[in-house]
Coordinates of C-alpha atoms in Angstrom, one line a residue:
M586 CA 0.2 -71.3 73.1
Q587 CA 0.0 -74.5 75.2
A588 CA 2.8 -76.1 73.1
S589 CA 5.2 -73.2 73.8
A590 CA 4.2 -73.3 77.5
F591 CA 4.9 -77.1 77.6
Q592 CA 8.3 -76.5 75.9
D593 CA 9.2 -73.7 78.4
K594 CA 8.2 -76.1 81.3
N595 CA 10.5 -78.8 79.9
R596 CA 13.5 -76.4 79.4
R597 CA 13.6 -75.0 82.9
K598 CA 16.1 -76.2 85.5
P599 CA 15.0 -79.3 87.3
D600 CA 13.8 -78.9 90.9
H601 CA 15.0 -81.2 93.6
S602 CA 12.3 -83.7 92.7
E603 CA 13.1 -83.6 89.0
G604 CA 16.2 -85.1 87.5
T605 CA 17.6 -86.3 84.3
H606 CA 15.5 -89.5 84.5
D607 CA 12.3 -87.4 84.1
P608 CA 11.0 -87.9 80.5
N609 CA 9.6 -84.3 80.5
Y610 CA 13.0 -82.8 81.3
E611 CA 15.1 -81.6 78.4
N612 CA 18.7 -80.5 79.0
I613 CA 19.7 -77.8 76.6
T614 CA 23.3 -76.7 76.0
L615 CA 24.1 -73.5 74.2
P616 CA 26.7 -73.8 71.5
F617 CA 29.3 -71.0 71.5
R618 CA 31.4 -70.0 68.5
N619 CA 34.6 -69.9 70.3
K620 CA 35.9 -71.2 73.5
D621 CA 36.6 -67.8 75.0
Q622 CA 32.9 -67.0 75.1
L623 CA 32.4 -70.3 76.8
K624 CA 35.0 -69.5 79.5
L625 CA 33.7 -66.0 80.0
S626 CA 30.2 -67.3 80.5
E627 CA 31.4 -69.9 82.9
S628 CA 33.7 -67.6 84.9
A629 CA 31.1 -64.7 85.0
P630 CA 29.6 -64.5 88.4
R631 CA 26.1 -65.7 88.3
K632 CA 23.4 -63.5 89.5
Q633 CA 20.7 -64.7 91.8
A634 CA 18.0 -66.0 89.7
Q635 CA 14.9 -64.0 90.1
P636 CA 11.9 -66.2 90.8
K637 CA 9.8 -66.5 87.6
P638 CA 6.1 -66.5 88.0
S639 CA 4.8 -69.9 87.3
L640 CA 3.5 -70.5 83.8
D641 CA 0.3 -72.0 85.1
T642 CA -0.9 -68.6 86.3
P643 CA -0.1 -66.1 83.5
Q644 CA 0.5 -62.5 84.5
V645 CA -2.3 -60.1 83.5
P646 CA -1.2 -56.6 82.5
P647 CA -2.9 -54.0 84.8
W648 CA -4.4 -52.1 81.9
L649 CA -6.4 -55.1 81.0
H650 CA -8.4 -54.9 84.3
R651 CA -9.2 -51.2 83.6
T652 CA -10.2 -52.0 80.0
I653 CA -12.5 -54.8 81.1
M654 CA -14.1 -52.5 83.7
I655 CA -14.6 -49.8 81.1
L656 CA -16.2 -52.4 78.8
Y657 CA -18.5 -53.5 81.6
V658 CA -19.4 -49.9 82.3
L659 CA -20.1 -49.3 78.6
L660 CA -22.2 -52.5 78.5
A661 CA -24.1 -51.4 81.5
L662 CA -24.7 -48.0 79.9
I663 CA -25.9 -49.6 76.7
F664 CA -28.2 -51.9 78.6
L665 CA -29.5 -48.9 80.5
S666 CA -30.1 -47.0 77.3
C667 CA -31.9 -50.0 75.8
I668 CA -34.2 -50.1 78.8
I669 CA -34.9 -46.3 78.6
L670 CA -35.5 -46.6 74.8
S671 CA -37.8 -49.5 75.4
A672 CA -39.8 -47.5 78.0
L673 CA -40.0 -44.6 75.6
V674 CA -41.3 -46.9 72.9
L675 CA -43.9 -48.4 75.2
V676 CA -45.1 -44.9 76.2
K677 CA -45.3 -43.8 72.6
N678 CA -47.0 -47.0 71.7
S679 CA -49.7 -46.5 74.3
E680 CA -50.2 -42.9 73.1
M681 CA -50.4 -44.0 69.5
S682 CA -52.8 -46.8 70.5
R683 CA -55.1 -44.3 72.2
E684 CA -54.9 -42.0 69.1
L685 CA -55.7 -45.0 66.9
W686 CA -58.7 -45.9 68.9
S687 CA -60.0 -42.4 68.7
L688 CA -59.4 -42.3 65.0
R689 CA -61.2 -45.7 64.7
E690 CA -64.2 -44.3 66.5
E691 CA -64.2 -41.2 64.3
L692 CA -63.9 -43.3 61.2
S693 CA -66.8 -45.5 62.4
N694 CA -68.9 -42.3 62.9
V695 CA -68.0 -41.0 59.5
S696 CA -68.7 -44.4 57.9
N697 CA -72.1 -44.5 59.6
M698 CA -72.9 -41.0 58.4
V699 CA -71.8 -41.9 54.9
L700 CA -74.0 -45.0 55.0
N701 CA -76.9 -42.8 56.1
C702 CA -76.2 -40.3 53.3
Q703 CA -76.1 -43.2 50.8
D704 CA -79.4 -44.5 52.1
Q705 CA -81.0 -41.0 51.8
Q706 CA -79.5 -40.6 48.3
R707 CA -81.0 -44.0 47.3
N708 CA -84.4 -43.0 48.7
H709 CA -84.2 -39.6 46.9
W710 CA -83.1 -41.3 43.7
K711 CA -86.0 -43.8 43.9
A712 CA -88.3 -40.9 44.5
V713 CA -86.9 -39.0 41.5
Q714 CA -87.2 -42.1 39.4
Q715 CA -90.7 -42.6 40.5
G716 CA -91.4 -39.0 39.7
I717 CA -89.9 -39.4 36.3
W718 CA -92.0 -42.5 35.6
E719 CA -95.1 -40.7 36.7
A720 CA -94.3 -37.7 34.6
K721 CA -93.7 -40.0 31.6
N722 CA -97.1 -41.6 32.2
N723 CA -98.7 -38.2 32.5
I724 CA -97.0 -37.0 29.4
G725 CA -98.2 -40.1 27.6
V726 CA -101.8 -39.4 28.8
V727 CA -101.6 -35.8 27.8
L728 CA -100.1 -36.7 24.4
S729 CA -103.0 -39.2 23.8
R730 CA -105.5 -36.5 24.8
V731 CA -103.8 -33.9 22.5
Q732 CA -103.9 -36.4 19.7
T733 CA -107.5 -37.1 20.3
G734 CA -108.1 -33.3 20.4
N735 CA -106.2 -32.9 17.2
D736 CA -108.2 -35.6 15.6
K737 CA -111.4 -33.9 16.7
L738 CA -110.1 -30.6 15.4
K739 CA -109.5 -32.1 12.0
T740 CA -113.2 -33.0 11.8
V741 CA -114.3 -29.6 13.0
P742 CA -113.9 -27.8 9.6
A743 CA -115.8 -30.6 7.9
D744 CA -118.5 -30.4 10.6
I745 CA -118.6 -26.6 10.2
M746 CA -119.0 -27.0 6.5
E747 CA -121.8 -29.4 7.0
I748 CA -123.5 -27.1 9.5
K749 CA -123.2 -24.3 7.0
K750 CA -124.8 -26.4 4.3
T751 CA -127.5 -27.4 6.6
L752 CA -128.2 -23.8 7.6
E753 CA -128.2 -22.7 3.9
S754 CA -130.6 -25.4 3.0
L755 CA -132.8 -24.5 6.0
E756 CA -132.7 -20.9 4.9
K757 CA -133.8 -21.8 1.5
K758 CA -136.7 -23.9 2.8
T759 CA -138.0 -21.2 5.0
P760 CA -139.5 -18.2 3.4
A761 CA -138.1 -14.9 4.2
Q762 CA -140.0 -13.2 6.8
P763 CA -141.0 -9.6 6.3
S764 CA -139.4 -7.1 8.5
K765 CA -141.7 -5.3 10.7

């Protein structure tokens, strides 16, 4: 772009300060196919040259300003929507934070209750195990007594037989008493 602007600058007509001795000035002649065209172009009345805008300040099309303004407005709207969305996120975040704190308290209460229940269960289980141990001991004592009783019962018939024999021998030794 700068090279073409530089070439355009060098191809324009020299001002009163510029001349053929200027190294940036380039004189261009247009070749014509036939001499008639050359004569016509020389004899044709020259129109007043319209002043060209200087190439240093390029012309900006008017639609470009509107487009840039529209882009600025869109950018402002996007920025505004980002601010609004950020505010909504902050509000929701604070609400969720409050809810999470309440849930944390509830979970803490539930975990305390669970710990209490576990302690009670441990205590009850210990009591049950103690009861089972005592019952086993009592059953052992009862079984030993029953065994002792069984052993004694086994000797009872022999004792009864001995008592019968003793009674019979006593009856034989004692004379029969007359009945009255």
